[in-house]
Coordinates of C-alpha atoms and ligand atoms in Angstrom, one line a residue:
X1 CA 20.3 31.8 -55.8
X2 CA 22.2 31.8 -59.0
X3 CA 23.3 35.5 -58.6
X4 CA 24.8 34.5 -55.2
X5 CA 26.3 31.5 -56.5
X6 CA 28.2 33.9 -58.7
X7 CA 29.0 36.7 -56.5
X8 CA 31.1 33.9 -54.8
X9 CA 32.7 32.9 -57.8
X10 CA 33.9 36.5 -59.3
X11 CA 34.6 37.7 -55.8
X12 CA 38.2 38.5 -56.3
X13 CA 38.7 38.0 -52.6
X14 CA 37.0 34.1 -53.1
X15 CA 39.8 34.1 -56.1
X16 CA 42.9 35.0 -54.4
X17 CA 42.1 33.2 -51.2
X18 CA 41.8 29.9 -53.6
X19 CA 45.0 29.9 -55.3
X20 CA 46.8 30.9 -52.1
X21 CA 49.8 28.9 -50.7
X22 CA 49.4 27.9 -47.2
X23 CA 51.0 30.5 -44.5
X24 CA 53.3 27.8 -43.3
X25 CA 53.2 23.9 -44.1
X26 CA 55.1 21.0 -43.0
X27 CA 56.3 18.4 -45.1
X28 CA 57.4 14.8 -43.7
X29 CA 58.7 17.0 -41.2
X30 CA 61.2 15.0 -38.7
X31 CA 63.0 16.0 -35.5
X32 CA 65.7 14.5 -33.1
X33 CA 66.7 15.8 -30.7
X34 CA 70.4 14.7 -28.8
X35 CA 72.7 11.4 -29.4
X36 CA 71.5 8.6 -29.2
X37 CA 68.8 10.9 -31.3
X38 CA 65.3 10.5 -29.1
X39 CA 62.6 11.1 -32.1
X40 CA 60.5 13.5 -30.6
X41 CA 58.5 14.6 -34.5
X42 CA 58.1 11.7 -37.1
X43 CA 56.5 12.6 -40.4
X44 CA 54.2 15.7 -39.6
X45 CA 52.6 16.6 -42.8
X46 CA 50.5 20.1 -41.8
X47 CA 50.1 23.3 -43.3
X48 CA 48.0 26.6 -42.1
X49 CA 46.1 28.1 -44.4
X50 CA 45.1 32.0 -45.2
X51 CA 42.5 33.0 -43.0
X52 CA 41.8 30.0 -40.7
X53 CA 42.6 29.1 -37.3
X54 CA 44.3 26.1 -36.9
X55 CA 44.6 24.1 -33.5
X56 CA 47.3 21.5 -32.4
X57 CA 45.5 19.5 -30.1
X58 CA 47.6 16.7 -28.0
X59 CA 49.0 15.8 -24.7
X60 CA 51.7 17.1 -22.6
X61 CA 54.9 16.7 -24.2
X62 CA 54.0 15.3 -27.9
X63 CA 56.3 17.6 -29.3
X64 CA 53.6 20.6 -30.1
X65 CA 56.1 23.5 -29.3
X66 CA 58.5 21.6 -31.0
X67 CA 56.6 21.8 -33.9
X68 CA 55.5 25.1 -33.5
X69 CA 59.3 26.4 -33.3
X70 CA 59.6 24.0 -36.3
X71 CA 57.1 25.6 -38.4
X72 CA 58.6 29.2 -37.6
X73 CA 62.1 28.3 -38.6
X74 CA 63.1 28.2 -34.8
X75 CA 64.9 24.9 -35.3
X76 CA 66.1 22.8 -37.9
X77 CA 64.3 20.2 -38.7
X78 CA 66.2 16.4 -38.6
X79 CA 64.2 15.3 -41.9
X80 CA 61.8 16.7 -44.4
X81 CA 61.0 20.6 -44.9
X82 CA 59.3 23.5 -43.9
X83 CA 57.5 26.4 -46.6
X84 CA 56.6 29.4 -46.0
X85 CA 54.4 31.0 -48.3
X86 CA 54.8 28.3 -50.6
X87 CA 58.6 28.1 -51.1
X88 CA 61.0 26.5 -48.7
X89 CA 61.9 28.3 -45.3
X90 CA 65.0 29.6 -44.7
X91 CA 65.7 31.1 -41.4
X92 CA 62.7 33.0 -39.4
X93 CA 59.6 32.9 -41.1
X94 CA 59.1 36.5 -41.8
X95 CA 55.3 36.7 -41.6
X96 CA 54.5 34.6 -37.7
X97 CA 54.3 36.1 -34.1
X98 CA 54.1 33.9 -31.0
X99 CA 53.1 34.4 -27.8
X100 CA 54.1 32.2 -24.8
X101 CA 53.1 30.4 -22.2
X102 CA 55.4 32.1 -20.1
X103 CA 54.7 35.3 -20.9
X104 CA 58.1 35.6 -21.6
X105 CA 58.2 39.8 -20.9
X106 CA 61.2 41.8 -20.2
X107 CA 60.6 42.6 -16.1
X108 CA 62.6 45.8 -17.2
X109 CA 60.5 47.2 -19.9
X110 CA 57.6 49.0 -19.7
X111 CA 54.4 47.7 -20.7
X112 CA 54.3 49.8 -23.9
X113 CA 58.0 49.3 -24.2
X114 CA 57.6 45.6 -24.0
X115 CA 54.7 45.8 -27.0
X116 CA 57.4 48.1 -28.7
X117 CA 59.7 45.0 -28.7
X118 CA 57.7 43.3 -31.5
X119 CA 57.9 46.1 -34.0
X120 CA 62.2 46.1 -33.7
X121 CA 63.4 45.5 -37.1
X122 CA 60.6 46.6 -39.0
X123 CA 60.9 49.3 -41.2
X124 CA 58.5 51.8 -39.6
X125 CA 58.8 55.3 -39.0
X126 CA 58.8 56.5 -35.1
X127 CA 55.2 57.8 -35.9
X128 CA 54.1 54.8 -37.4
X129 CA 55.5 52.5 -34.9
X130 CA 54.4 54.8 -31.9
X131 CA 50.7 54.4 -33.5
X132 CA 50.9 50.8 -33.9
X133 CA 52.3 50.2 -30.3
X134 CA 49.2 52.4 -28.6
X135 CA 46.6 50.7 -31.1
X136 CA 47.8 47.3 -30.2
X137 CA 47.9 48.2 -26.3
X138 CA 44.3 49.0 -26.8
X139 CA 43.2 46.1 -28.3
X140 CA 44.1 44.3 -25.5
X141 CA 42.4 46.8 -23.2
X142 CA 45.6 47.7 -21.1
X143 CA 45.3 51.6 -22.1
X144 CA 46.0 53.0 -18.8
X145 CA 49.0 50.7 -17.8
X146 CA 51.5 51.7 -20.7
X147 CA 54.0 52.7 -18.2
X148 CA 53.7 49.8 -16.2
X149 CA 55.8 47.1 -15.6
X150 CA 55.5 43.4 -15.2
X151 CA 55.8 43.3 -11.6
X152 CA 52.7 45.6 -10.9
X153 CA 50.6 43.4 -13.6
X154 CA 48.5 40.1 -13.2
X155 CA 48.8 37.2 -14.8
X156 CA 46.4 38.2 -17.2
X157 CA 47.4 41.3 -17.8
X158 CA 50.8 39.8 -18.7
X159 CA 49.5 37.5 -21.4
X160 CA 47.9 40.5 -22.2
X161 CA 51.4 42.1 -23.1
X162 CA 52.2 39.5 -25.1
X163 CA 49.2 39.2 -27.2
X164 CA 50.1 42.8 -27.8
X165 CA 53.3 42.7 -28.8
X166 CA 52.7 39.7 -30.8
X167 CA 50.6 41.7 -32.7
X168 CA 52.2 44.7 -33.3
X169 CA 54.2 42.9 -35.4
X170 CA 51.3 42.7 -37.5
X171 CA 51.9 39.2 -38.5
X172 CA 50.4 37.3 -41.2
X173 CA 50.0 34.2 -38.5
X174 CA 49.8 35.1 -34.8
X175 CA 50.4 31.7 -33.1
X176 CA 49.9 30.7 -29.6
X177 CA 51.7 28.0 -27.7
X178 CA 49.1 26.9 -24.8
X179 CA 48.8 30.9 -24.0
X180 CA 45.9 30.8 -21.1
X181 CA 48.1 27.6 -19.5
X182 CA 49.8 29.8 -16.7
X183 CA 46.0 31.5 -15.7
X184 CA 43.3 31.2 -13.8
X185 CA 40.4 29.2 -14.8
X186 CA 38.3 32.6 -14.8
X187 CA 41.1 34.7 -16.5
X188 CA 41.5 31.9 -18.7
X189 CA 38.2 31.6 -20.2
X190 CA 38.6 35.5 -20.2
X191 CA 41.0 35.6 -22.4
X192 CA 40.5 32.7 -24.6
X193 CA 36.8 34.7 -24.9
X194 CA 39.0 37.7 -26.2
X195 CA 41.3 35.6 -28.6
X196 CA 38.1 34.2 -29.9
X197 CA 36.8 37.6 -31.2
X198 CA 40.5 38.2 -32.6
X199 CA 40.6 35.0 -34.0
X200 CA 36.8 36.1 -35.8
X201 CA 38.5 39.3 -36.8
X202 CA 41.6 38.0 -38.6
X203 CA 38.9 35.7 -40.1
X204 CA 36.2 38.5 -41.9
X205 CA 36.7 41.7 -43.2
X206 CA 40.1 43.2 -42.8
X207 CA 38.8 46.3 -43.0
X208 CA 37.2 46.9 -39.4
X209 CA 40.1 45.9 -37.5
X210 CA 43.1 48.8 -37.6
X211 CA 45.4 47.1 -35.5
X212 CA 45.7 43.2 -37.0
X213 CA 45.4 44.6 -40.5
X214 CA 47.4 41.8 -42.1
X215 CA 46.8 39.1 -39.6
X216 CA 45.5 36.0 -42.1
X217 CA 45.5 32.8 -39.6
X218 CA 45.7 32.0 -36.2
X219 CA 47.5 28.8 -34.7
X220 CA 46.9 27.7 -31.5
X221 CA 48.3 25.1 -29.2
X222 CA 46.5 23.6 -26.6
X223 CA 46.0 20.0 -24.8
X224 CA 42.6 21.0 -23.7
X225 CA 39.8 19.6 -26.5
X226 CA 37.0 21.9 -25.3
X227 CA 39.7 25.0 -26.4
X228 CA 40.7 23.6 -29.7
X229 CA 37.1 23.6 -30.4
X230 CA 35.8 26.8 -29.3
X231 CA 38.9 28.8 -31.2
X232 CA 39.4 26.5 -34.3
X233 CA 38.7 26.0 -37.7
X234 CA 40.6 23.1 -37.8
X235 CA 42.3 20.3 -35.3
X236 CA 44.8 18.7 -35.7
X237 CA 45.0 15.4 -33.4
X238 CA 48.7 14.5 -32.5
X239 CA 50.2 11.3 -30.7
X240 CA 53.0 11.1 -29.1
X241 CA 56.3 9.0 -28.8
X242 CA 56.9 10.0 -31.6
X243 CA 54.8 13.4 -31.7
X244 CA 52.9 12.4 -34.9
X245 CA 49.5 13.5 -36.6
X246 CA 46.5 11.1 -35.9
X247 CA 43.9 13.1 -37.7
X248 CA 43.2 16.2 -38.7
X249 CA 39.3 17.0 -38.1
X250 CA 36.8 19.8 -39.7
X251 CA 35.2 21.6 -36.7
X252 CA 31.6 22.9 -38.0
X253 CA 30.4 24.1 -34.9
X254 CA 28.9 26.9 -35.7
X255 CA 29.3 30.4 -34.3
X256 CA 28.9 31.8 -32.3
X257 CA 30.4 29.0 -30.0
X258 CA 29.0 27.9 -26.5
X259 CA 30.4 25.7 -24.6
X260 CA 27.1 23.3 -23.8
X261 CA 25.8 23.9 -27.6
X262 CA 24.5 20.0 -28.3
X263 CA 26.5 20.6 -31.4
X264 CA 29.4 22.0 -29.5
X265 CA 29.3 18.8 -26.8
X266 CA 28.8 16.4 -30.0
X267 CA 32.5 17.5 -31.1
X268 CA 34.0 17.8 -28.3
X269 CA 32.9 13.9 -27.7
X270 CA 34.1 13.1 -31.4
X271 CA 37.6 14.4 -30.3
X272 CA 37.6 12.9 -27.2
X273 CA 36.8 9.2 -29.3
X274 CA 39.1 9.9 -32.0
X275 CA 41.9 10.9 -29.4
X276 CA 41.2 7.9 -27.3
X277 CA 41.2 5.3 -30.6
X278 CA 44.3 7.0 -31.2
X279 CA 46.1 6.1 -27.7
X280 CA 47.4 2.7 -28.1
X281 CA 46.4 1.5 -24.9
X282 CA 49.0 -1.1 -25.1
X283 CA 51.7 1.5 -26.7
X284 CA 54.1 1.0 -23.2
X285 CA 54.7 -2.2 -23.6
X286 CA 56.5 -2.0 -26.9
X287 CA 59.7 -2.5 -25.2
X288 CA 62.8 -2.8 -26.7
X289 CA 63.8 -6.6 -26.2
X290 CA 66.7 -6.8 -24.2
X291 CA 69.0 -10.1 -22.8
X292 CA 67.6 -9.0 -19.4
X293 CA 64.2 -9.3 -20.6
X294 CA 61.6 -6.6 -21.8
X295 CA 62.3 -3.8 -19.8
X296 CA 58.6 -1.3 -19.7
X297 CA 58.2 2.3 -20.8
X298 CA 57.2 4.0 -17.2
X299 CA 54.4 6.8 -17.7
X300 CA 55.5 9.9 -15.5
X301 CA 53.0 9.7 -12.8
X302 CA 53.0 9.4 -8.9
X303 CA 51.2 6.3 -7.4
X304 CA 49.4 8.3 -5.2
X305 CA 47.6 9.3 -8.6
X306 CA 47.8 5.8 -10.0
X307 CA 46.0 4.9 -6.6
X308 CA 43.2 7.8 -6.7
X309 CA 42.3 6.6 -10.1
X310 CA 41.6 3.0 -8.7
X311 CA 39.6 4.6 -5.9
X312 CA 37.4 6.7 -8.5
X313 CA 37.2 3.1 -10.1
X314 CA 36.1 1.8 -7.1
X315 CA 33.8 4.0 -6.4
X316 CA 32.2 3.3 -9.6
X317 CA 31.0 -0.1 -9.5
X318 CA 34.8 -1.1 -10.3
X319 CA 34.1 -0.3 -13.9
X320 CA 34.0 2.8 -16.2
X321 CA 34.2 4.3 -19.2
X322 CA 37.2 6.2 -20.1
X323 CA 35.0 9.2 -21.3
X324 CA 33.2 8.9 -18.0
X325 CA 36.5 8.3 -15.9
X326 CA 38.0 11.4 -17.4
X327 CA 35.0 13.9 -16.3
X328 CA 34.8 11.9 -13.0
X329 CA 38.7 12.6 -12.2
X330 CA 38.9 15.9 -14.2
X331 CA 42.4 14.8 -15.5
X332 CA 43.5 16.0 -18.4
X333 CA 42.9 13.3 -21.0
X334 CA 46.2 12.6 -21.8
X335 CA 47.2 12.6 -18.4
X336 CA 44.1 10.2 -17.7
X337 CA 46.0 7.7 -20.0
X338 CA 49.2 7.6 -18.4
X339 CA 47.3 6.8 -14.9
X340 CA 45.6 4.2 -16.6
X341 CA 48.6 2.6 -18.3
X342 CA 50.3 2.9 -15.1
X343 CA 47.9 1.1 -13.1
X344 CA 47.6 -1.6 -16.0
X345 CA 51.1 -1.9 -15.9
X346 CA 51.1 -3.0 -12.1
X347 CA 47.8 -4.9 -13.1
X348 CA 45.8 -2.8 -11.0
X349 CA 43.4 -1.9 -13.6
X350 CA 42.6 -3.8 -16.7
X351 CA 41.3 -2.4 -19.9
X352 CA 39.2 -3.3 -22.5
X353 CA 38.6 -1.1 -25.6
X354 CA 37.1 2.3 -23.8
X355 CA 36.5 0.1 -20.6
X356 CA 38.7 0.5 -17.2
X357 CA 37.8 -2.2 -14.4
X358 CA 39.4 -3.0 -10.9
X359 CA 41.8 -5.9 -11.3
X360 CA 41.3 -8.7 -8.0
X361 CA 44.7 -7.0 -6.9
X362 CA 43.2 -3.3 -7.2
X363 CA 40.6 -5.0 -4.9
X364 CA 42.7 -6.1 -2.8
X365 CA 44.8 -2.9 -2.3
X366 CA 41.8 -1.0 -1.6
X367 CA 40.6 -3.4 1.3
X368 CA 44.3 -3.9 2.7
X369 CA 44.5 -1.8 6.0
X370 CA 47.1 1.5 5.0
X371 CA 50.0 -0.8 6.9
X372 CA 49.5 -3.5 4.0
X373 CA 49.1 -1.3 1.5
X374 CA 52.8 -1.1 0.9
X375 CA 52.6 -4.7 0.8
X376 CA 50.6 -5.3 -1.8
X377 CA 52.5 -2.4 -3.9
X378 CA 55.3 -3.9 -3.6
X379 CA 54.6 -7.5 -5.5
X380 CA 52.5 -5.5 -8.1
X381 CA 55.8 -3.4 -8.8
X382 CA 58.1 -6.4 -8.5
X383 CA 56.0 -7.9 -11.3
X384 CA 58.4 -6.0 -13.7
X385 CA 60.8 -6.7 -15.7
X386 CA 62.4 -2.7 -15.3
X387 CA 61.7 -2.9 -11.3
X388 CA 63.8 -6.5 -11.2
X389 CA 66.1 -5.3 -13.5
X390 CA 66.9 -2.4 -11.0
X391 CA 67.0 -4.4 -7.6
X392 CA 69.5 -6.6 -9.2
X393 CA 71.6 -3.9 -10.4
X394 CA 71.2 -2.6 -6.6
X395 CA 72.1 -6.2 -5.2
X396 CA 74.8 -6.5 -7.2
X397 CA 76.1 -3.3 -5.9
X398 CA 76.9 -4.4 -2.3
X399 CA 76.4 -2.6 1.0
X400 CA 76.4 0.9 -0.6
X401 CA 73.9 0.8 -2.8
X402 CA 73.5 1.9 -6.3
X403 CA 74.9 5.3 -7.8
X404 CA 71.6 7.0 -9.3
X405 CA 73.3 8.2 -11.8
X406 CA 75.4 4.8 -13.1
X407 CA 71.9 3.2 -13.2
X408 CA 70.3 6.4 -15.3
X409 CA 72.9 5.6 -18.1
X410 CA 72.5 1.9 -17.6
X411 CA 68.9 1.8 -18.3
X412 CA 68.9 4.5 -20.7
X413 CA 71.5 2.3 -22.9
X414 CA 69.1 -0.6 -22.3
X415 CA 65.5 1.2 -23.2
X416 CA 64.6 4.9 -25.3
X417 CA 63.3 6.5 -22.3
X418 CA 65.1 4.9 -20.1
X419 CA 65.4 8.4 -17.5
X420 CA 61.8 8.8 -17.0
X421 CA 61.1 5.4 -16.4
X422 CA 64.1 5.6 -13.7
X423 CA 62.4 8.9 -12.3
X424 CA 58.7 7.1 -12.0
X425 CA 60.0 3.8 -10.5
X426 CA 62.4 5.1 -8.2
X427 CA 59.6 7.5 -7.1
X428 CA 57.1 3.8 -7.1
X429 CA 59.6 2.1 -5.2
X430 CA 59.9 4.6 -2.3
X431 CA 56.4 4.9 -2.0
X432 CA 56.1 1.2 -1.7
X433 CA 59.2 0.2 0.2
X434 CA 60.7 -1.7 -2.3
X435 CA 64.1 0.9 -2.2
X436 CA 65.7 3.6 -0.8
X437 CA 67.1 6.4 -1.4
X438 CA 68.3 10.1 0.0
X439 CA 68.3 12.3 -2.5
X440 CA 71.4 14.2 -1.2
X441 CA 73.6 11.8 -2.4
X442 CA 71.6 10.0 -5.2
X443 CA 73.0 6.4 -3.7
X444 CA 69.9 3.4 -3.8
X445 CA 69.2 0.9 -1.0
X446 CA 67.2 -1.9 -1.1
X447 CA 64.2 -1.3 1.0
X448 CA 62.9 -3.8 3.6
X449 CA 59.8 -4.8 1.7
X450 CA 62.1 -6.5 -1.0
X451 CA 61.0 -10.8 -1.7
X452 CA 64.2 -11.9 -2.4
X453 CA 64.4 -15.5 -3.6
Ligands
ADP501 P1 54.8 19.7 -25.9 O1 54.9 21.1 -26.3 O2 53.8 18.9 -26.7 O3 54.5 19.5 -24.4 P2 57.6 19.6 -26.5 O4 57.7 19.9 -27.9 O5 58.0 20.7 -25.6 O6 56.2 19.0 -26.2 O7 58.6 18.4 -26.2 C1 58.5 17.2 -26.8 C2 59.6 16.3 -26.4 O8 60.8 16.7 -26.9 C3 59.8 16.2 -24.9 O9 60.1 14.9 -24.5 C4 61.0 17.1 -24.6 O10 61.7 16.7 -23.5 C5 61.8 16.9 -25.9 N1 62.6 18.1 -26.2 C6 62.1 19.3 -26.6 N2 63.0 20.2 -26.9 C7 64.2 19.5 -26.7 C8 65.6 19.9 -26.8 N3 66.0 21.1 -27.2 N4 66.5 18.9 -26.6 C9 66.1 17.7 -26.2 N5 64.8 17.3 -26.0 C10 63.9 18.2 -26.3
MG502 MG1 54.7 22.8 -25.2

C-alpha cells in the first residue's frame, strides 16, 4: 500500500502532468457578434486539461462552436482571453485539430491527399509526412480507399477522413464539434465506439499508439447527454441566450462504458436534472419592456410540434414528467424545452417545477373537430403581446399588407431576437389563420380568423 502510494508520488509522469498548464482555457471569455452586438458567449471560464477528455454538453445553438472556434484562436473574443499552454493566445493555437460536422473534405482530393491536408505547414520531411499520412489512414481503417474520393465514400467513411486528417496533425488536443451529427444512428454509435478507444488511447500510455503520439486531450461537442458521458472525463453544462456555463460535472463512470450500466443511467439522469434546473422555464418571458407592451421571446418551433407534444401529454393522463416527456417524444432535450415553452406561451401547457400538464385550452384543442382547431389557435396566439403587436402593424398598413421585411427590423429594434420570433409567429399565424402571406413577395395579410375589436 505504502509503496504504491509512492510510486504515484515519484512517478515523473504523475509530476509533470501536475504542474502542467491546461491545453487551452478560457477566461471570462465574451463574444458578440454584429451591431446592435447579440451576446451569443457571456463569461465562459473553462480550460482543457493534459490528458482528459473534455465535453461541451448544451443545446442547439448555445454558442458551443462559437466557443470551440474561440478556444482555437478562430475568432476574437469581444471580452476576456484565451491561453494556450498557459500564456495568452495569439493567433491559431498551434497544438488543436478539429474535425467537423460537415466533414468539411476537399471533393477534389484524394482520400489520402485529403489526410495529407493536415500535415501542410509542418516541418516534416516527405518520408516522414508520407508515413504519418498512411499510419493515420489506418487508424481509421480506410487502408484500401487512399485513392478514393469523397464522392465514392459514405458518410462514415467521410468523417472517417476527417478524423484522419485531424490527426495527422498530431495535435496535442483533437477536438470535435458534434462529429457523428450528419450519420446514421448505426454509423454513429460506430464511430463514437471508435473515438472512444482513441479518446482511451490519448488518455494511457503514449507509447502503444504510433500514430496519435502527442495527442494529450480530447474535446468534444455534442447536445446529446448519453455522448458526453460515454466519451468524457468531464462535462461541461452550457445555457444558452447568452451561451454560458451552468456546471461543470465529474463523470466517474467507470470503464469500460455501457450504455444501460445502473452507474452509466444514474449520470446520465444527474445530467438530465442538472440541465433541466438549469433551463429557466420562465427564461422567454424576460422581455424587454417596451411602450407597446412586453413583446415575448418566440422559441424556433413549428406548431405542428407544439401540438404533438400536447397530444403525447394527452395521452399521458394530461400530466408528465419532463424526464418522462423527453423519452416519450424522443426530442432532443433542449428541443423538448422550446416545445414546452412554446406551448406555455400560448397557455397550452402549464408547468410546474419538472411537471408539464394539459391546460383547459390544450383540452379543448384536442377535442375541437380539425375545422375548429384553427379556431382555438388562433385566440391562444392572439393572447400575445408580439402577435398583437404585429396585426396592428399589418392593420395599420392598409389593403397591401405588411412588407416582411419593414416588420423584421421593426421588431428587431423593439426585442433582442426579434427575427426569430418573426420567423416562428409568422409560421404560428399561417398555420392558424390569423395572417397571410406568399412568400414570393414577403407582403403580410391579415387572415380571416382575426377578432378584431
Ligand atoms: P451551437 O454550436 O451551440 O449550435 P453556435 O456557436 O453555432 O451554436 O451559434 C450560437 C449563436 O451565435 C447562434 O444564435 C448563431 O446564430 C450566432 N452566431 C454564430 N456565429 C455567428 C456569426 N459569425 N455572426 C453572427 N451570429 C453568429
Ligand atoms: Mg455548433
Amino acid at each position: 500500500m505504502v509503496s504504491a502510494q509512492l510510486g504515484t508520488t515519484f512517478n515523473p509522469e504523475y509530476l509533470s502532468m501536475s504542474i502542467d498548464h491546461p491545453i487551452c482555457e478560457a477566461r471570462a471569455l465574451d463574444v458578440s457578434f454584429g451591431s446592435p452586438a447579440v451576446e451569443v458567449l457571456r463569461g465562459v471560464d473553462i480550460e482543457v486539461r493534459p490528458g482528459e477528455t473534455l465535453a461541451i454538453l448544451g443545446p442547439s445553438g448555445c454558442g458551443k462552436s462559437t466557443l470551440l472556434r474561440a478556444l482555437c484562436g478562430l475568432l476574437q473574443p469581444s471580452g476576456g482571453e484565451i491561453l494556450a499552454n498557459g500564456t495568452r493566445l495569439e493567433g491559431v493555437h498551434p497544438g488543436v485539430s478539429i474535425v467537423f460536422q460537415s466533414f468539411a473534405l476537399l471533393p477534389w482530393l484524394s482520400v489520402q491527399d485529403n489526410v495529407g491536408l493536415g500535415v501542410n505547414g509542418l516541418d516534416l520531411t516527405d518520408e516522414v509526412a508520407r508515413r504519418r499520412i498512411t499510419e493515420c489512414i489506418e487508424l481509421v481503417g480506410l487502408d484500401g480507399f487512399e485513392h478514393a474520393f469523397p464522392k465514392e465514400l459514405s458518410g462514415g467513411m467521410k468523417q472517417r477522413v476527417g478524423i484522419a486528417r485531424a490527426l495527422a496533425r498530431s495535435p496535442q488536443l483533437l477536438c470535435m464539434d458534434e462529429p457523428f451529427s450528419a450519420l446514421d444512428v448505426f454509423t454513429a454509435e460506430t464511430l463514437r465506439s471508435e473515438v472512444y478507444r482513441l479518446c482511451r488511447e490519448a488518455d494511457e500510455d503514449l507509447d502503444e499508439s504510433r500514430a496519435i503520439e502527442g495527442l494529450r486531450s480530447v474535446l468534444i461537442i455534442t447536445h446529446i447527454i448519453e455522448e458526453a458521458v460515454f466519451l468524457a472525463d468531464r462535462i461541461v453544462v452550457m445555457s444558452a441566450r447568452p451561451g454560458e456555463v451552468q456546471c461543470v460535472i465529474d463523470n466517474t463512470v467507470p470503464h469500460p462504458r455501457e450504455y444501460h450500466d445502473p452507474a452509466f443511467e444514474s449520470m446520465v439522469r444527474r445530467l438530465h436534472t442538472r440541465i433541466v434546473e438549469g433551463e429557466d422555464l420562465d427564461e422567454f418571458d424576460q422581455v424587454v419592456g417596451t411602450a407597446d407592451g412586453r413583446l415575448e421571446v418566440l422559441p424556433e418551433v413549428t406548431m405542428s410540434e407544439i401540438i404533438g407534444v400536447v397530444e403525447v401529454l394527452h395521452d399521458h393522463g394530461n400530466s408528465m414528467d419532463l424526464f418522462d416527456l423527453d423519452e416519450e417524444t424522443e426530442e432532443e432535450l433542449g428541443r423538448l424545452l422550446s416545445l414546452v415553452k412554446a406551448g406555455e406561451l400560448l397557455d397550452l401547457v402549464d408547468t410546474d417545477g419538472n411537471r408539464v400538464s394539459v391546460t383547459a385550452a390544450g383540452t379543448s384543442l384536442l377535442g375541437a373537430e380539425s375545422s375548429d382547431r384553427k379556431d382555438v389557435l388562433a385566440s391562444q396566439l392572439q393572447r400575445l403581446n408580439v402577435m398583437q403587436w404585429v396585426i396592428e402593424q399589418v392593420s395599420q398598413s392598409g389593403e397591401d399588407g405588411a412588407d416582411r421585411e419593414d416588420l423584421e427590423v421593426a421588431l428587431v429594434r423593439r426585442q433582442p431576437h426579434g427575427a426569430s420570433t418573426l420567423h416562428s409567429l409568422l409560421a404560428w399565424a399561417r398555420f392558424a389563420e390569423v395572417l397571410s402571406w406568399t412568400a414570393e413577395d414577403g407582403t403580410i395579410t391579415l387572415g380571416g380568423a382575426v377578432y378584431r375589436g
